[in-house]
Structures are given as C-alpha cells and as structure tokens.
Amino acid sequence: MCRLFGLSSTPERTRATFWLLDAPDSLSYQSHREPDGTGLGYFDDDGTPHMHKAPIAAYEDRCFAEEAKEVESTTFLAHVRFASTGDLEVRNTHPFLQDGRLFAHNGVIEGLDDLEAELGKDREQVRGTPTRSASSR
C-alpha cells in the first residue's frame, strides 16, 4: 500500500528532511517496500505550489533527496507508491496539482463509472489512468 506524509508547520517555515530521509522509517526508507513512484509537493512563501514526482522509488530519486534537504515550507505533501492499479507513469504518481492545490490519496478509488457519471464534463480535470482492474502484481 502507498504511503503518505503531510506536514504543516504554519506559521514557521521548516524542512522535512528528518521525516523524509533521516528517520528510522523515513519515507525514503519505506520506498524500498513501495518502489513504484515518489512525489514531493510544497509551497513557496507566496503560496505558489511546487511539486516533483517520478515513477521511481524515492531512495533512487536524487531530486527527492535534494528537495528534502533544501526546501523550506510551511506545508509538505509527500507520497511513495506501491502500484495496485495504473501503469508506472508520472501521471499516476502523486501528488497531483490542480488550481493551486496539492492532492494525494492512498488506495484505489472504486465505482469509477458512477463517479464519472457524477462528474460529467468535469471528468476532464481528473489526471491519472482510469483503471478498472488490478494490475498483474
């Protein structure tokens, strides 16, 4: 199952280095068990969201480590993926960015036909592969 990390330190800006890289069960360490993607999102001083993600394990992603060491923010959202559905592609890697917000989820979203009917034309805003069956893991 995927792993999520969220940190809010408002009003202080901080680094998430300990939790992402240095803790005994850091997100980087967990990515040895959840190797199918990594992502890190955060916000600048002015509230502009930034995100880096790749369909590789966090422990293999140099950008993940560099940002975990260098970036200061009041909010972090990080994710390591164990793919249960969807291909190993950037578009299926979290977090997602939309309208100035960062979003990640843990698990499979079911009932896609009902959800797509409810969303109507807004379905076009949804990113990722709409998969209706489990992958061959």
PDB file of C-alpha atoms in Angstrom:
ATOM      1  CA  MET A   1       0.000   0.000   0.000  1.00  0.00           C
ATOM      2  CA  CYS A   2       1.183   3.528  -0.729  1.00  0.00           C
ATOM      3  CA  ARG A   3       2.498   5.803   1.996  1.00  0.00           C
ATOM      4  CA  LEU A   4       1.615   9.445   2.543  1.00  0.00           C
ATOM      5  CA  PHE A   5       3.370  12.157   4.508  1.00  0.00           C
ATOM      6  CA  GLY A   6       1.914  15.534   5.379  1.00  0.00           C
ATOM      7  CA  LEU A   7       3.466  18.315   7.437  1.00  0.00           C
ATOM      8  CA  SER A   8       2.082  21.683   8.400  1.00  0.00           C
ATOM      9  CA  SER A   9       4.350  23.979  10.419  1.00  0.00           C
ATOM     10  CA  THR A  10       2.462  27.245   9.942  1.00  0.00           C
ATOM     11  CA  PRO A  11       3.477  29.970  10.579  1.00  0.00           C
ATOM     12  CA  GLU A  12       7.087  28.727  10.675  1.00  0.00           C
ATOM     13  CA  ARG A  13       8.863  27.537   7.548  1.00  0.00           C
ATOM     14  CA  THR A  14      10.767  24.323   8.138  1.00  0.00           C
ATOM     15  CA  ARG A  15      12.484  21.471   6.344  1.00  0.00           C
ATOM     16  CA  ALA A  16      11.069  17.937   6.238  1.00  0.00           C
ATOM     17  CA  THR A  17      14.495  16.289   6.000  1.00  0.00           C
ATOM     18  CA  PHE A  18      14.163  14.166   9.146  1.00  0.00           C
ATOM     19  CA  TRP A  19      10.841  12.564   8.218  1.00  0.00           C
ATOM     20  CA  LEU A  20      11.619  12.154   4.534  1.00  0.00           C
ATOM     21  CA  LEU A  21      15.250  10.964   4.745  1.00  0.00           C
ATOM     22  CA  ASP A  22      16.692  10.531   8.233  1.00  0.00           C
ATOM     23  CA  ALA A  23      14.037   8.934  10.469  1.00  0.00           C
ATOM     24  CA  PRO A  24      14.384   5.181  11.124  1.00  0.00           C
ATOM     25  CA  ASP A  25      11.275   4.541   8.985  1.00  0.00           C
ATOM     26  CA  SER A  26      11.547   7.616   6.750  1.00  0.00           C
ATOM     27  CA  LEU A  27       9.576   7.876   3.545  1.00  0.00           C
ATOM     28  CA  SER A  28      12.776   7.208   1.610  1.00  0.00           C
ATOM     29  CA  TYR A  29      13.338   4.011   3.633  1.00  0.00           C
ATOM     30  CA  GLN A  30       9.706   2.952   3.110  1.00  0.00           C
ATOM     31  CA  SER A  31      10.183   3.354  -0.643  1.00  0.00           C
ATOM     32  CA  HIS A  32      12.243   0.148  -0.611  1.00  0.00           C
ATOM     33  CA  ARG A  33       8.877  -1.561   0.039  1.00  0.00           C
ATOM     34  CA  GLU A  34       6.829   0.931  -2.041  1.00  0.00           C
ATOM     35  CA  PRO A  35       9.113   1.393  -5.092  1.00  0.00           C
ATOM     36  CA  ASP A  36       6.699   2.417  -7.856  1.00  0.00           C
ATOM     37  CA  GLY A  37       6.797   6.199  -7.591  1.00  0.00           C
ATOM     38  CA  THR A  38       7.635   9.157  -5.447  1.00  0.00           C
ATOM     39  CA  GLY A  39       6.473  12.720  -5.162  1.00  0.00           C
ATOM     40  CA  LEU A  40       7.067  15.766  -3.012  1.00  0.00           C
ATOM     41  CA  GLY A  41       4.955  18.913  -3.011  1.00  0.00           C
ATOM     42  CA  TYR A  42       5.375  22.135  -1.072  1.00  0.00           C
ATOM     43  CA  PHE A  43       4.546  25.851  -1.210  1.00  0.00           C
ATOM     44  CA  ASP A  44       6.740  28.955  -1.666  1.00  0.00           C
ATOM     45  CA  ASP A  45       6.498  31.997   0.610  1.00  0.00           C
ATOM     46  CA  ASP A  46       3.831  33.486  -1.656  1.00  0.00           C
ATOM     47  CA  GLY A  47       1.739  30.286  -1.653  1.00  0.00           C
ATOM     48  CA  THR A  48       2.815  29.042  -5.076  1.00  0.00           C
ATOM     49  CA  PRO A  49       2.712  25.229  -5.115  1.00  0.00           C
ATOM     50  CA  HIS A  50       5.652  23.211  -6.400  1.00  0.00           C
ATOM     51  CA  MET A  51       5.904  19.519  -6.981  1.00  0.00           C
ATOM     52  CA  HIS A  52       8.386  16.967  -8.214  1.00  0.00           C
ATOM     53  CA  LYS A  53       7.338  13.411  -8.929  1.00  0.00           C
ATOM     54  CA  ALA A  54       8.725  10.435 -10.790  1.00  0.00           C
ATOM     55  CA  PRO A  55       7.704   6.807 -11.340  1.00  0.00           C
ATOM     56  CA  ILE A  56      10.752   5.530  -9.415  1.00  0.00           C
ATOM     57  CA  ALA A  57      11.484   4.779  -5.769  1.00  0.00           C
ATOM     58  CA  ALA A  58      12.276   7.736  -3.503  1.00  0.00           C
ATOM     59  CA  TYR A  59      15.598   6.213  -2.488  1.00  0.00           C
ATOM     60  CA  GLU A  60      16.628   6.264  -6.182  1.00  0.00           C
ATOM     61  CA  ASP A  61      15.378   9.800  -6.879  1.00  0.00           C
ATOM     62  CA  ARG A  62      18.130  12.380  -6.426  1.00  0.00           C
ATOM     63  CA  CYS A  63      15.665  15.294  -6.782  1.00  0.00           C
ATOM     64  CA  PHE A  64      13.569  13.910  -3.924  1.00  0.00           C
ATOM     65  CA  ALA A  65      16.621  13.824  -1.643  1.00  0.00           C
ATOM     66  CA  GLU A  66      17.826  17.282  -2.702  1.00  0.00           C
ATOM     67  CA  GLU A  67      14.440  18.888  -2.128  1.00  0.00           C
ATOM     68  CA  ALA A  68      14.004  17.078   1.196  1.00  0.00           C
ATOM     69  CA  LYS A  69      17.299  18.603   2.354  1.00  0.00           C
ATOM     70  CA  GLU A  70      16.985  22.101   0.895  1.00  0.00           C
ATOM     71  CA  VAL A  71      13.339  23.169   0.620  1.00  0.00           C
ATOM     72  CA  GLU A  72      11.719  25.176   3.404  1.00  0.00           C
ATOM     73  CA  SER A  73       7.944  25.446   3.501  1.00  0.00           C
ATOM     74  CA  THR A  74       5.023  25.624   5.904  1.00  0.00           C
ATOM     75  CA  THR A  75       3.369  22.681   4.153  1.00  0.00           C
ATOM     76  CA  PHE A  76       4.713  19.462   2.659  1.00  0.00           C
ATOM     77  CA  LEU A  77       2.886  16.614   0.971  1.00  0.00           C
ATOM     78  CA  ALA A  78       4.907  13.543   0.018  1.00  0.00           C
ATOM     79  CA  HIS A  79       3.945  10.147  -1.345  1.00  0.00           C
ATOM     80  CA  VAL A  80       5.606   6.847  -2.170  1.00  0.00           C
ATOM     81  CA  ARG A  81       3.660   4.482  -4.388  1.00  0.00           C
ATOM     82  CA  PHE A  82       3.059   0.755  -4.439  1.00  0.00           C
ATOM     83  CA  ALA A  83       1.076   0.362  -7.647  1.00  0.00           C
ATOM     84  CA  SER A  84      -2.079  -1.691  -7.312  1.00  0.00           C
ATOM     85  CA  THR A  85      -3.625  -0.237 -10.472  1.00  0.00           C
ATOM     86  CA  GLY A  86      -2.368   2.021 -13.209  1.00  0.00           C
ATOM     87  CA  ASP A  87       0.897   1.983 -15.090  1.00  0.00           C
ATOM     88  CA  LEU A  88       4.211   3.190 -13.666  1.00  0.00           C
ATOM     89  CA  GLU A  89       3.982   6.646 -15.204  1.00  0.00           C
ATOM     90  CA  VAL A  90       4.315  10.221 -13.967  1.00  0.00           C
ATOM     91  CA  ARG A  91       0.585  10.800 -14.490  1.00  0.00           C
ATOM     92  CA  ASN A  92      -0.201   8.045 -11.948  1.00  0.00           C
ATOM     93  CA  THR A  93       2.313   9.306  -9.395  1.00  0.00           C
ATOM     94  CA  HIS A  94       1.244  11.574  -6.528  1.00  0.00           C
ATOM     95  CA  PRO A  95       0.820  14.291  -5.509  1.00  0.00           C
ATOM     96  CA  PHE A  96      -1.406  15.909  -8.080  1.00  0.00           C
ATOM     97  CA  LEU A  97      -1.618  19.662  -8.640  1.00  0.00           C
ATOM     98  CA  GLN A  98      -4.819  21.437  -9.610  1.00  0.00           C
ATOM     99  CA  ASP A  99      -5.871  25.062  -9.239  1.00  0.00           C
ATOM    100  CA  GLY A 100      -3.141  25.877  -6.712  1.00  0.00           C
ATOM    101  CA  ARG A 101      -3.844  22.821  -4.555  1.00  0.00           C
ATOM    102  CA  LEU A 102      -1.852  19.649  -3.945  1.00  0.00           C
ATOM    103  CA  PHE A 103      -3.680  16.352  -3.538  1.00  0.00           C
ATOM    104  CA  ALA A 104      -2.742  12.738  -2.872  1.00  0.00           C
ATOM    105  CA  HIS A 105      -4.735   9.687  -1.857  1.00  0.00           C
ATOM    106  CA  ASN A 106      -3.970   6.254  -0.514  1.00  0.00           C
ATOM    107  CA  GLY A 107      -5.649   3.285  -2.126  1.00  0.00           C
ATOM    108  CA  VAL A 108      -7.860   2.559  -5.105  1.00  0.00           C
ATOM    109  CA  ILE A 109     -10.831   4.750  -5.962  1.00  0.00           C
ATOM    110  CA  GLU A 110     -13.665   2.391  -6.801  1.00  0.00           C
ATOM    111  CA  GLY A 111     -17.003   2.938  -8.502  1.00  0.00           C
ATOM    112  CA  LEU A 112     -15.403   4.833 -11.398  1.00  0.00           C
ATOM    113  CA  ASP A 113     -18.458   4.530 -13.663  1.00  0.00           C
ATOM    114  CA  ASP A 114     -20.672   6.164 -11.019  1.00  0.00           C
ATOM    115  CA  LEU A 115     -18.011   8.785 -10.280  1.00  0.00           C
ATOM    116  CA  GLU A 116     -17.573   9.648 -13.968  1.00  0.00           C
ATOM    117  CA  ALA A 117     -21.364   9.992 -14.378  1.00  0.00           C
ATOM    118  CA  GLU A 118     -21.469  12.347 -11.384  1.00  0.00           C
ATOM    119  CA  LEU A 119     -18.531  14.433 -12.617  1.00  0.00           C
ATOM    120  CA  GLY A 120     -19.842  14.797 -16.158  1.00  0.00           C
ATOM    121  CA  LYS A 121     -17.640  17.159 -18.173  1.00  0.00           C
ATOM    122  CA  ASP A 122     -15.532  17.901 -15.056  1.00  0.00           C
ATOM    123  CA  ARG A 123     -14.067  14.382 -15.514  1.00  0.00           C
ATOM    124  CA  GLU A 124     -11.621  16.010 -17.958  1.00  0.00           C
ATOM    125  CA  GLN A 125      -9.849  17.628 -14.984  1.00  0.00           C
ATOM    126  CA  VAL A 126      -9.022  14.274 -13.379  1.00  0.00           C
ATOM    127  CA  ARG A 127      -5.459  13.050 -14.008  1.00  0.00           C
ATOM    128  CA  GLY A 128      -4.110   9.510 -13.969  1.00  0.00           C
ATOM    129  CA  THR A 129      -5.106   6.312 -15.679  1.00  0.00           C
ATOM    130  CA  PRO A 130      -8.713   5.210 -15.086  1.00  0.00           C
ATOM    131  CA  THR A 131      -8.069   1.526 -14.420  1.00  0.00           C
ATOM    132  CA  ARG A 132     -10.921  -0.822 -13.691  1.00  0.00           C
ATOM    133  CA  SER A 133      -8.926  -3.920 -12.777  1.00  0.00           C
ATOM    134  CA  ALA A 134      -5.905  -4.711 -10.651  1.00  0.00           C
ATOM    135  CA  SER A 135      -2.501  -4.856 -12.296  1.00  0.00           C
ATOM    136  CA  SER A 136      -0.563  -8.095 -12.622  1.00  0.00           C
ATOM    137  CA  ARG A 137       1.495  -7.633  -9.442  1.00  0.00           C
TER     138      ARG A 137
END
